[in-house]
Amino acid sequence: MSMNKSELIAELAARFPQLVKQDAEFAVKAILDAINDAMTRGHRVELRGFGSFTVTHRLPRIGRNPRSGIQVSIPEKNIPRFKPGKSLRESIDTLKNLNIT
């Protein structure tokens, strides 16, 4: 089961009846844009209890094409990373113990 952005907006609007759907959409967009902007500048974003978003630098390396086996040069790049916080890990672990997947 997964949740996309529009389902997140609908869930937020349902949990907080004082928010109209447009306000919930604005809030979700503003949060995601702020995280995106901070990470684009190379900053770390930490949401206590949820997790942290970071950008890591991957050095250039030599890889291998799985079909042909030919060596391929892979250029350096920056990769977004998410590390879940303690509360999130514990919540997910509780689901595992209840055999919910």
PDB file of N, CA and C in Angstrom:
ATOM      1  N   MET A   1       0.838  -1.169   0.000  1.00  0.00           N
ATOM      2  CA  MET A   1       0.000   0.000   0.000  1.00  0.00           C
ATOM      3  C   MET A   1       0.888   1.238   0.000  1.00  0.00           C
ATOM      4  N   SER A   2       0.567   2.206  -0.818  1.00  0.00           N
ATOM      5  CA  SER A   2       1.353   3.432  -0.876  1.00  0.00           C
ATOM      6  C   SER A   2       0.425   4.639  -0.838  1.00  0.00           C
ATOM      7  N   MET A   3       1.005   5.778  -0.573  1.00  0.00           N
ATOM      8  CA  MET A   3       0.242   7.017  -0.526  1.00  0.00           C
ATOM      9  C   MET A   3       0.951   8.036  -1.403  1.00  0.00           C
ATOM     10  N   ASN A   4       0.209   8.630  -2.332  1.00  0.00           N
ATOM     11  CA  ASN A   4       0.806   9.658  -3.168  1.00  0.00           C
ATOM     12  C   ASN A   4       0.473  11.041  -2.607  1.00  0.00           C
ATOM     13  N   LYS A   5       0.948  12.077  -3.276  1.00  0.00           N
ATOM     14  CA  LYS A   5       0.804  13.440  -2.778  1.00  0.00           C
ATOM     15  C   LYS A   5      -0.665  13.857  -2.637  1.00  0.00           C
ATOM     16  N   SER A   6      -1.500  13.529  -3.617  1.00  0.00           N
ATOM     17  CA  SER A   6      -2.913  13.913  -3.538  1.00  0.00           C
ATOM     18  C   SER A   6      -3.632  13.176  -2.408  1.00  0.00           C
ATOM     19  N   GLU A   7      -3.244  11.928  -2.144  1.00  0.00           N
ATOM     20  CA  GLU A   7      -3.831  11.191  -1.016  1.00  0.00           C
ATOM     21  C   GLU A   7      -3.374  11.777   0.322  1.00  0.00           C
ATOM     22  N   LEU A   8      -2.133  12.245   0.381  1.00  0.00           N
ATOM     23  CA  LEU A   8      -1.629  12.909   1.580  1.00  0.00           C
ATOM     24  C   LEU A   8      -2.412  14.188   1.849  1.00  0.00           C
ATOM     25  N   ILE A   9      -2.664  14.962   0.810  1.00  0.00           N
ATOM     26  CA  ILE A   9      -3.445  16.194   0.941  1.00  0.00           C
ATOM     27  C   ILE A   9      -4.851  15.879   1.423  1.00  0.00           C
ATOM     28  N   ALA A  10      -5.487  14.862   0.851  1.00  0.00           N
ATOM     29  CA  ALA A  10      -6.833  14.472   1.261  1.00  0.00           C
ATOM     30  C   ALA A  10      -6.855  14.008   2.720  1.00  0.00           C
ATOM     31  N   GLU A  11      -5.845  13.255   3.142  1.00  0.00           N
ATOM     32  CA  GLU A  11      -5.741  12.786   4.523  1.00  0.00           C
ATOM     33  C   GLU A  11      -5.581  13.963   5.483  1.00  0.00           C
ATOM     34  N   LEU A  12      -4.749  14.920   5.113  1.00  0.00           N
ATOM     35  CA  LEU A  12      -4.538  16.109   5.944  1.00  0.00           C
ATOM     36  C   LEU A  12      -5.828  16.913   6.073  1.00  0.00           C
ATOM     37  N   ALA A  13      -6.543  17.089   4.978  1.00  0.00           N
ATOM     38  CA  ALA A  13      -7.810  17.831   5.003  1.00  0.00           C
ATOM     39  C   ALA A  13      -8.855  17.085   5.838  1.00  0.00           C
ATOM     40  N   ALA A  14      -8.833  15.755   5.806  1.00  0.00           N
ATOM     41  CA  ALA A  14      -9.799  14.973   6.580  1.00  0.00           C
ATOM     42  C   ALA A  14      -9.491  15.029   8.079  1.00  0.00           C
ATOM     43  N   ARG A  15      -8.219  15.024   8.442  1.00  0.00           N
ATOM     44  CA  ARG A  15      -7.832  15.061   9.860  1.00  0.00           C
ATOM     45  C   ARG A  15      -8.072  16.415  10.497  1.00  0.00           C
ATOM     46  N   PHE A  16      -7.976  17.472   9.709  1.00  0.00           N
ATOM     47  CA  PHE A  16      -8.149  18.825  10.226  1.00  0.00           C
ATOM     48  C   PHE A  16      -9.295  19.502   9.480  1.00  0.00           C
ATOM     49  N   PRO A  17     -10.516  19.350   9.979  1.00  0.00           N
ATOM     50  CA  PRO A  17     -11.689  19.867   9.267  1.00  0.00           C
ATOM     51  C   PRO A  17     -11.676  21.384   9.056  1.00  0.00           C
ATOM     52  N   GLN A  18     -10.908  22.116   9.878  1.00  0.00           N
ATOM     53  CA  GLN A  18     -10.833  23.563   9.697  1.00  0.00           C
ATOM     54  C   GLN A  18     -10.034  23.945   8.453  1.00  0.00           C
ATOM     55  N   LEU A  19      -9.300  22.994   7.896  1.00  0.00           N
ATOM     56  CA  LEU A  19      -8.554  23.227   6.660  1.00  0.00           C
ATOM     57  C   LEU A  19      -9.395  22.825   5.462  1.00  0.00           C
ATOM     58  N   VAL A  20      -9.507  23.717   4.518  1.00  0.00           N
ATOM     59  CA  VAL A  20     -10.127  23.317   3.254  1.00  0.00           C
ATOM     60  C   VAL A  20      -9.047  22.608   2.447  1.00  0.00           C
ATOM     61  N   LYS A  21      -9.448  21.877   1.432  1.00  0.00           N
ATOM     62  CA  LYS A  21      -8.489  21.081   0.666  1.00  0.00           C
ATOM     63  C   LYS A  21      -7.395  21.955   0.053  1.00  0.00           C
ATOM     64  N   GLN A  22      -7.749  23.177  -0.370  1.00  0.00           N
ATOM     65  CA  GLN A  22      -6.750  24.064  -0.968  1.00  0.00           C
ATOM     66  C   GLN A  22      -5.679  24.448   0.059  1.00  0.00           C
ATOM     67  N   ASP A  23      -6.085  24.677   1.319  1.00  0.00           N
ATOM     68  CA  ASP A  23      -5.117  25.016   2.363  1.00  0.00           C
ATOM     69  C   ASP A  23      -4.192  23.835   2.647  1.00  0.00           C
ATOM     70  N   ALA A  24      -4.755  22.636   2.685  1.00  0.00           N
ATOM     71  CA  ALA A  24      -3.952  21.442   2.912  1.00  0.00           C
ATOM     72  C   ALA A  24      -2.959  21.253   1.763  1.00  0.00           C
ATOM     73  N   GLU A  25      -3.419  21.480   0.545  1.00  0.00           N
ATOM     74  CA  GLU A  25      -2.551  21.359  -0.619  1.00  0.00           C
ATOM     75  C   GLU A  25      -1.426  22.385  -0.552  1.00  0.00           C
ATOM     76  N   PHE A  26      -1.745  23.616  -0.156  1.00  0.00           N
ATOM     77  CA  PHE A  26      -0.736  24.660  -0.022  1.00  0.00           C
ATOM     78  C   PHE A  26       0.293  24.286   1.045  1.00  0.00           C
ATOM     79  N   ALA A  27      -0.176  23.743   2.179  1.00  0.00           N
ATOM     80  CA  ALA A  27       0.726  23.366   3.267  1.00  0.00           C
ATOM     81  C   ALA A  27       1.685  22.257   2.836  1.00  0.00           C
ATOM     82  N   VAL A  28       1.167  21.220   2.192  1.00  0.00           N
ATOM     83  CA  VAL A  28       2.009  20.110   1.737  1.00  0.00           C
ATOM     84  C   VAL A  28       3.014  20.598   0.701  1.00  0.00           C
ATOM     85  N   LYS A  29       2.552  21.421  -0.243  1.00  0.00           N
ATOM     86  CA  LYS A  29       3.445  21.950  -1.267  1.00  0.00           C
ATOM     87  C   LYS A  29       4.531  22.822  -0.644  1.00  0.00           C
ATOM     88  N   ALA A  30       4.177  23.650   0.326  1.00  0.00           N
ATOM     89  CA  ALA A  30       5.150  24.531   0.976  1.00  0.00           C
ATOM     90  C   ALA A  30       6.212  23.719   1.723  1.00  0.00           C
ATOM     91  N   ILE A  31       5.805  22.675   2.416  1.00  0.00           N
ATOM     92  CA  ILE A  31       6.754  21.837   3.153  1.00  0.00           C
ATOM     93  C   ILE A  31       7.693  21.116   2.191  1.00  0.00           C
ATOM     94  N   LEU A  32       7.136  20.520   1.155  1.00  0.00           N
ATOM     95  CA  LEU A  32       7.973  19.802   0.190  1.00  0.00           C
ATOM     96  C   LEU A  32       8.920  20.746  -0.549  1.00  0.00           C
ATOM     97  N   ASP A  33       8.435  21.952  -0.887  1.00  0.00           N
ATOM     98  CA  ASP A  33       9.291  22.932  -1.550  1.00  0.00           C
ATOM     99  C   ASP A  33      10.427  23.383  -0.637  1.00  0.00           C
ATOM    100  N   ALA A  34      10.135  23.570   0.656  1.00  0.00           N
ATOM    101  CA  ALA A  34      11.167  23.991   1.607  1.00  0.00           C
ATOM    102  C   ALA A  34      12.237  22.911   1.750  1.00  0.00           C
ATOM    103  N   ILE A  35      11.817  21.646   1.832  1.00  0.00           N
ATOM    104  CA  ILE A  35      12.773  20.536   1.918  1.00  0.00           C
ATOM    105  C   ILE A  35      13.610  20.475   0.643  1.00  0.00           C
ATOM    106  N   ASN A  36      12.949  20.594  -0.497  1.00  0.00           N
ATOM    107  CA  ASN A  36      13.637  20.568  -1.794  1.00  0.00           C
ATOM    108  C   ASN A  36      14.655  21.695  -1.901  1.00  0.00           C
ATOM    109  N   ASP A  37      14.256  22.914  -1.540  1.00  0.00           N
ATOM    110  CA  ASP A  37      15.159  24.064  -1.632  1.00  0.00           C
ATOM    111  C   ASP A  37      16.373  23.894  -0.727  1.00  0.00           C
ATOM    112  N   ALA A  38      16.145  23.438   0.500  1.00  0.00           N
ATOM    113  CA  ALA A  38      17.252  23.255   1.443  1.00  0.00           C
ATOM    114  C   ALA A  38      18.229  22.194   0.931  1.00  0.00           C
ATOM    115  N   MET A  39      17.702  21.083   0.430  1.00  0.00           N
ATOM    116  CA  MET A  39      18.569  20.017  -0.064  1.00  0.00           C
ATOM    117  C   MET A  39      19.314  20.444  -1.328  1.00  0.00           C
ATOM    118  N   THR A  40      18.672  21.251  -2.156  1.00  0.00           N
ATOM    119  CA  THR A  40      19.321  21.758  -3.365  1.00  0.00           C
ATOM    120  C   THR A  40      20.533  22.614  -3.001  1.00  0.00           C
ATOM    121  N   ARG A  41      20.449  23.325  -1.875  1.00  0.00           N
ATOM    122  CA  ARG A  41      21.574  24.130  -1.406  1.00  0.00           C
ATOM    123  C   ARG A  41      22.584  23.294  -0.626  1.00  0.00           C
ATOM    124  N   GLY A  42      22.317  21.992  -0.478  1.00  0.00           N
ATOM    125  CA  GLY A  42      23.253  21.097   0.206  1.00  0.00           C
ATOM    126  C   GLY A  42      23.041  21.009   1.708  1.00  0.00           C
ATOM    127  N   HIS A  43      21.929  21.544   2.207  1.00  0.00           N
ATOM    128  CA  HIS A  43      21.654  21.517   3.641  1.00  0.00           C
ATOM    129  C   HIS A  43      20.993  20.207   4.056  1.00  0.00           C
ATOM    130  N   ARG A  44      21.119  19.910   5.325  1.00  0.00           N
ATOM    131  CA  ARG A  44      20.460  18.744   5.930  1.00  0.00           C
ATOM    132  C   ARG A  44      19.136  19.216   6.512  1.00  0.00           C
ATOM    133  N   VAL A  45      18.075  18.445   6.322  1.00  0.00           N
ATOM    134  CA  VAL A  45      16.759  18.776   6.872  1.00  0.00           C
ATOM    135  C   VAL A  45      16.393  17.690   7.871  1.00  0.00           C
ATOM    136  N   GLU A  46      16.151  18.101   9.108  1.00  0.00           N
ATOM    137  CA  GLU A  46      15.811  17.137  10.153  1.00  0.00           C
ATOM    138  C   GLU A  46      14.424  17.438  10.698  1.00  0.00           C
ATOM    139  N   LEU A  47      13.562  16.436  10.693  1.00  0.00           N
ATOM    140  CA  LEU A  47      12.232  16.521  11.273  1.00  0.00           C
ATOM    141  C   LEU A  47      12.221  15.564  12.451  1.00  0.00           C
ATOM    142  N   ARG A  48      12.365  16.102  13.660  1.00  0.00           N
ATOM    143  CA  ARG A  48      12.491  15.275  14.869  1.00  0.00           C
ATOM    144  C   ARG A  48      11.371  14.259  14.958  1.00  0.00           C
ATOM    145  N   GLY A  49      11.742  13.029  15.231  1.00  0.00           N
ATOM    146  CA  GLY A  49      10.779  11.949  15.353  1.00  0.00           C
ATOM    147  C   GLY A  49      10.408  11.306  14.027  1.00  0.00           C
ATOM    148  N   PHE A  50      10.640  12.014  12.932  1.00  0.00           N
ATOM    149  CA  PHE A  50      10.312  11.464  11.618  1.00  0.00           C
ATOM    150  C   PHE A  50      11.569  10.983  10.911  1.00  0.00           C
ATOM    151  N   GLY A  51      12.536  11.884  10.747  1.00  0.00           N
ATOM    152  CA  GLY A  51      13.777  11.490  10.098  1.00  0.00           C
ATOM    153  C   GLY A  51      14.525  12.673   9.548  1.00  0.00           C
ATOM    154  N   SER A  52      15.607  12.403   8.841  1.00  0.00           N
ATOM    155  CA  SER A  52      16.412  13.473   8.272  1.00  0.00           C
ATOM    156  C   SER A  52      16.689  13.204   6.800  1.00  0.00           C
ATOM    157  N   PHE A  53      16.735  14.280   6.051  1.00  0.00           N
ATOM    158  CA  PHE A  53      17.038  14.246   4.623  1.00  0.00           C
ATOM    159  C   PHE A  53      18.418  14.868   4.439  1.00  0.00           C
ATOM    160  N   THR A  54      19.290  14.187   3.729  1.00  0.00           N
ATOM    161  CA  THR A  54      20.627  14.700   3.464  1.00  0.00           C
ATOM    162  C   THR A  54      20.985  14.483   1.998  1.00  0.00           C
ATOM    163  N   VAL A  55      22.039  15.163   1.587  1.00  0.00           N
ATOM    164  CA  VAL A  55      22.579  14.983   0.240  1.00  0.00           C
ATOM    165  C   VAL A  55      23.984  14.422   0.401  1.00  0.00           C
ATOM    166  N   THR A  56      24.244  13.297  -0.224  1.00  0.00           N
ATOM    167  CA  THR A  56      25.587  12.717  -0.177  1.00  0.00           C
ATOM    168  C   THR A  56      26.204  12.776  -1.576  1.00  0.00           C
ATOM    169  N   HIS A  57      27.507  12.899  -1.600  1.00  0.00           N
ATOM    170  CA  HIS A  57      28.233  12.988  -2.859  1.00  0.00           C
ATOM    171  C   HIS A  57      28.791  11.611  -3.200  1.00  0.00           C
ATOM    172  N   ARG A  58      28.506  11.156  -4.395  1.00  0.00           N
ATOM    173  CA  ARG A  58      29.030   9.877  -4.862  1.00  0.00           C
ATOM    174  C   ARG A  58      30.141  10.152  -5.871  1.00  0.00           C
ATOM    175  N   LEU A  59      31.320   9.624  -5.594  1.00  0.00           N
ATOM    176  CA  LEU A  59      32.476   9.837  -6.460  1.00  0.00           C
ATOM    177  C   LEU A  59      32.322   9.069  -7.775  1.00  0.00           C
ATOM    178  N   PRO A  60      33.036   9.510  -8.822  1.00  0.00           N
ATOM    179  CA  PRO A  60      32.974   8.765 -10.086  1.00  0.00           C
ATOM    180  C   PRO A  60      33.580   7.378  -9.894  1.00  0.00           C
ATOM    181  N   ARG A  61      33.077   6.432 -10.652  1.00  0.00           N
ATOM    182  CA  ARG A  61      33.579   5.069 -10.517  1.00  0.00           C
ATOM    183  C   ARG A  61      33.396   4.319 -11.830  1.00  0.00           C
ATOM    184  N   ILE A  62      33.950   3.148 -11.873  1.00  0.00           N
ATOM    185  CA  ILE A  62      33.802   2.276 -13.037  1.00  0.00           C
ATOM    186  C   ILE A  62      32.768   1.214 -12.683  1.00  0.00           C
ATOM    187  N   GLY A  63      31.732   1.118 -13.511  1.00  0.00           N
ATOM    188  CA  GLY A  63      30.702   0.105 -13.322  1.00  0.00           C
ATOM    189  C   GLY A  63      30.744  -0.877 -14.472  1.00  0.00           C
ATOM    190  N   ARG A  64      29.779  -1.756 -14.510  1.00  0.00           N
ATOM    191  CA  ARG A  64      29.736  -2.775 -15.544  1.00  0.00           C
ATOM    192  C   ARG A  64      28.317  -2.866 -16.088  1.00  0.00           C
ATOM    193  N   ASN A  65      28.198  -2.871 -17.404  1.00  0.00           N
ATOM    194  CA  ASN A  65      26.900  -3.055 -18.036  1.00  0.00           C
ATOM    195  C   ASN A  65      26.482  -4.505 -17.797  1.00  0.00           C
ATOM    196  N   PRO A  66      25.321  -4.730 -17.129  1.00  0.00           N
ATOM    197  CA  PRO A  66      24.941  -6.098 -16.796  1.00  0.00           C
ATOM    198  C   PRO A  66      24.669  -6.992 -18.012  1.00  0.00           C
ATOM    199  N   ARG A  67      24.250  -6.405 -19.114  1.00  0.00           N
ATOM    200  CA  ARG A  67      23.968  -7.221 -20.305  1.00  0.00           C
ATOM    201  C   ARG A  67      25.225  -7.635 -21.039  1.00  0.00           C
ATOM    202  N   SER A  68      26.098  -6.653 -21.298  1.00  0.00           N
ATOM    203  CA  SER A  68      27.270  -6.954 -22.128  1.00  0.00           C
ATOM    204  C   SER A  68      28.527  -7.230 -21.317  1.00  0.00           C
ATOM    205  N   GLY A  69      28.552  -6.780 -20.054  1.00  0.00           N
ATOM    206  CA  GLY A  69      29.736  -6.970 -19.236  1.00  0.00           C
ATOM    207  C   GLY A  69      30.822  -5.942 -19.505  1.00  0.00           C
ATOM    208  N   ILE A  70      30.535  -4.986 -20.397  1.00  0.00           N
ATOM    209  CA  ILE A  70      31.514  -3.947 -20.732  1.00  0.00           C
ATOM    210  C   ILE A  70      31.604  -2.952 -19.575  1.00  0.00           C
ATOM    211  N   GLN A  71      32.852  -2.524 -19.292  1.00  0.00           N
ATOM    212  CA  GLN A  71      33.039  -1.526 -18.246  1.00  0.00           C
ATOM    213  C   GLN A  71      32.514  -0.171 -18.715  1.00  0.00           C
ATOM    214  N   VAL A  72      31.871   0.540 -17.788  1.00  0.00           N
ATOM    215  CA  VAL A  72      31.264   1.822 -18.092  1.00  0.00           C
ATOM    216  C   VAL A  72      31.716   2.826 -17.035  1.00  0.00           C
ATOM    217  N   SER A  73      32.042   4.027 -17.457  1.00  0.00           N
ATOM    218  CA  SER A  73      32.420   5.078 -16.530  1.00  0.00           C
ATOM    219  C   SER A  73      31.147   5.736 -15.991  1.00  0.00           C
ATOM    220  N   ILE A  74      30.990   5.754 -14.665  1.00  0.00           N
ATOM    221  CA  ILE A  74      29.823   6.367 -14.026  1.00  0.00           C
ATOM    222  C   ILE A  74      30.290   7.688 -13.426  1.00  0.00           C
ATOM    223  N   PRO A  75      29.700   8.806 -13.849  1.00  0.00           N
ATOM    224  CA  PRO A  75      30.159  10.113 -13.373  1.00  0.00           C
ATOM    225  C   PRO A  75      29.784  10.363 -11.906  1.00  0.00           C
ATOM    226  N   GLU A  76      30.449  11.349 -11.295  1.00  0.00           N
ATOM    227  CA  GLU A  76      30.119  11.726  -9.927  1.00  0.00           C
ATOM    228  C   GLU A  76      28.737  12.377  -9.904  1.00  0.00           C
ATOM    229  N   LYS A  77      28.056  12.263  -8.766  1.00  0.00           N
ATOM    230  CA  LYS A  77      26.741  12.892  -8.641  1.00  0.00           C
ATOM    231  C   LYS A  77      26.365  13.002  -7.170  1.00  0.00           C
ATOM    232  N   ASN A  78      25.380  13.838  -6.928  1.00  0.00           N
ATOM    233  CA  ASN A  78      24.842  14.007  -5.586  1.00  0.00           C
ATOM    234  C   ASN A  78      23.560  13.190  -5.474  1.00  0.00           C
ATOM    235  N   ILE A  79      23.392  12.501  -4.341  1.00  0.00           N
ATOM    236  CA  ILE A  79      22.272  11.588  -4.135  1.00  0.00           C
ATOM    237  C   ILE A  79      21.493  12.023  -2.896  1.00  0.00           C
ATOM    238  N   PRO A  80      20.153  12.157  -2.997  1.00  0.00           N
ATOM    239  CA  PRO A  80      19.362  12.440  -1.795  1.00  0.00           C
ATOM    240  C   PRO A  80      19.222  11.178  -0.947  1.00  0.00           C
ATOM    241  N   ARG A  81      19.308  11.343   0.360  1.00  0.00           N
ATOM    242  CA  ARG A  81      19.180  10.219   1.297  1.00  0.00           C
ATOM    243  C   ARG A  81      18.169  10.565   2.373  1.00  0.00           C
ATOM    244  N   PHE A  82      17.452   9.557   2.851  1.00  0.00           N
ATOM    245  CA  PHE A  82      16.530   9.723   3.974  1.00  0.00           C
ATOM    246  C   PHE A  82      16.897   8.708   5.044  1.00  0.00           C
ATOM    247  N   LYS A  83      17.034   9.180   6.270  1.00  0.00           N
ATOM    248  CA  LYS A  83      17.297   8.293   7.394  1.00  0.00           C
ATOM    249  C   LYS A  83      16.140   8.447   8.370  1.00  0.00           C
ATOM    250  N   PRO A  84      15.370   7.385   8.602  1.00  0.00           N
ATOM    251  CA  PRO A  84      14.223   7.499   9.501  1.00  0.00           C
ATOM    252  C   PRO A  84      14.656   7.775  10.936  1.00  0.00           C
ATOM    253  N   GLY A  85      13.820   8.534  11.648  1.00  0.00           N
ATOM    254  CA  GLY A  85      14.076   8.827  13.046  1.00  0.00           C
ATOM    255  C   GLY A  85      13.672   7.670  13.933  1.00  0.00           C
ATOM    256  N   LYS A  86      14.029   7.779  15.204  1.00  0.00           N
ATOM    257  CA  LYS A  86      13.779   6.701  16.156  1.00  0.00           C
ATOM    258  C   LYS A  86      12.286   6.392  16.282  1.00  0.00           C
ATOM    259  N   SER A  87      11.444   7.411  16.386  1.00  0.00           N
ATOM    260  CA  SER A  87      10.000   7.198  16.536  1.00  0.00           C
ATOM    261  C   SER A  87       9.410   6.473  15.335  1.00  0.00           C
ATOM    262  N   LEU A  88       9.837   6.877  14.141  1.00  0.00           N
ATOM    263  CA  LEU A  88       9.341   6.231  12.919  1.00  0.00           C
ATOM    264  C   LEU A  88       9.792   4.779  12.856  1.00  0.00           C
ATOM    265  N   ARG A  89      11.070   4.531  13.174  1.00  0.00           N
ATOM    266  CA  ARG A  89      11.571   3.147  13.165  1.00  0.00           C
ATOM    267  C   ARG A  89      10.799   2.286  14.156  1.00  0.00           C
ATOM    268  N   GLU A  90      10.533   2.822  15.356  1.00  0.00           N
ATOM    269  CA  GLU A  90       9.797   2.057  16.366  1.00  0.00           C
ATOM    270  C   GLU A  90       8.367   1.794  15.929  1.00  0.00           C
ATOM    271  N   SER A  91       7.723   2.773  15.290  1.00  0.00           N
ATOM    272  CA  SER A  91       6.353   2.584  14.793  1.00  0.00           C
ATOM    273  C   SER A  91       6.298   1.492  13.738  1.00  0.00           C
ATOM    274  N   ILE A  92       7.259   1.513  12.835  1.00  0.00           N
ATOM    275  CA  ILE A  92       7.300   0.507  11.774  1.00  0.00           C
ATOM    276  C   ILE A  92       7.622  -0.860  12.352  1.00  0.00           C
ATOM    277  N   ASP A  93       8.508  -0.899  13.351  1.00  0.00           N
ATOM    278  CA  ASP A  93       8.844  -2.159  13.999  1.00  0.00           C
ATOM    279  C   ASP A  93       7.627  -2.744  14.703  1.00  0.00           C
ATOM    280  N   THR A  94       6.766  -1.893  15.270  1.00  0.00           N
ATOM    281  CA  THR A  94       5.531  -2.354  15.911  1.00  0.00           C
ATOM    282  C   THR A  94       4.633  -3.035  14.890  1.00  0.00           C
ATOM    283  N   LEU A  95       4.546  -2.469  13.683  1.00  0.00           N
ATOM    284  CA  LEU A  95       3.753  -3.102  12.614  1.00  0.00           C
ATOM    285  C   LEU A  95       4.303  -4.471  12.256  1.00  0.00           C
ATOM    286  N   LYS A  96       5.631  -4.566  12.240  1.00  0.00           N
ATOM    287  CA  LYS A  96       6.264  -5.847  11.916  1.00  0.00           C
ATOM    288  C   LYS A  96       5.906  -6.886  12.962  1.00  0.00           C
ATOM    289  N   ASN A  97       5.902  -6.480  14.235  1.00  0.00           N
ATOM    290  CA  ASN A  97       5.582  -7.418  15.315  1.00  0.00           C
ATOM    291  C   ASN A  97       4.114  -7.845  15.274  1.00  0.00           C
ATOM    292  N   LEU A  98       3.260  -7.018  14.677  1.00  0.00           N
ATOM    293  CA  LEU A  98       1.840  -7.374  14.555  1.00  0.00           C
ATOM    294  C   LEU A  98       1.562  -8.129  13.266  1.00  0.00           C
ATOM    295  N   ASN A  99       2.606  -8.419  12.481  1.00  0.00           N
ATOM    296  CA  ASN A  99       2.501  -9.111  11.182  1.00  0.00           C
ATOM    297  C   ASN A  99       1.669  -8.332  10.180  1.00  0.00           C
ATOM    298  N   ILE A 100       1.775  -7.000  10.228  1.00  0.00           N
ATOM    299  CA  ILE A 100       1.079  -6.141   9.245  1.00  0.00           C
ATOM    300  C   ILE A 100       2.115  -5.685   8.252  1.00  0.00           C
ATOM    301  N   THR A 101       1.869  -5.959   6.986  1.00  0.00           N
ATOM    302  CA  THR A 101       2.795  -5.509   5.949  1.00  0.00           C
ATOM    303  C   THR A 101       2.072  -4.828   4.844  1.00  0.00           C
TER     304      THR A 101
END
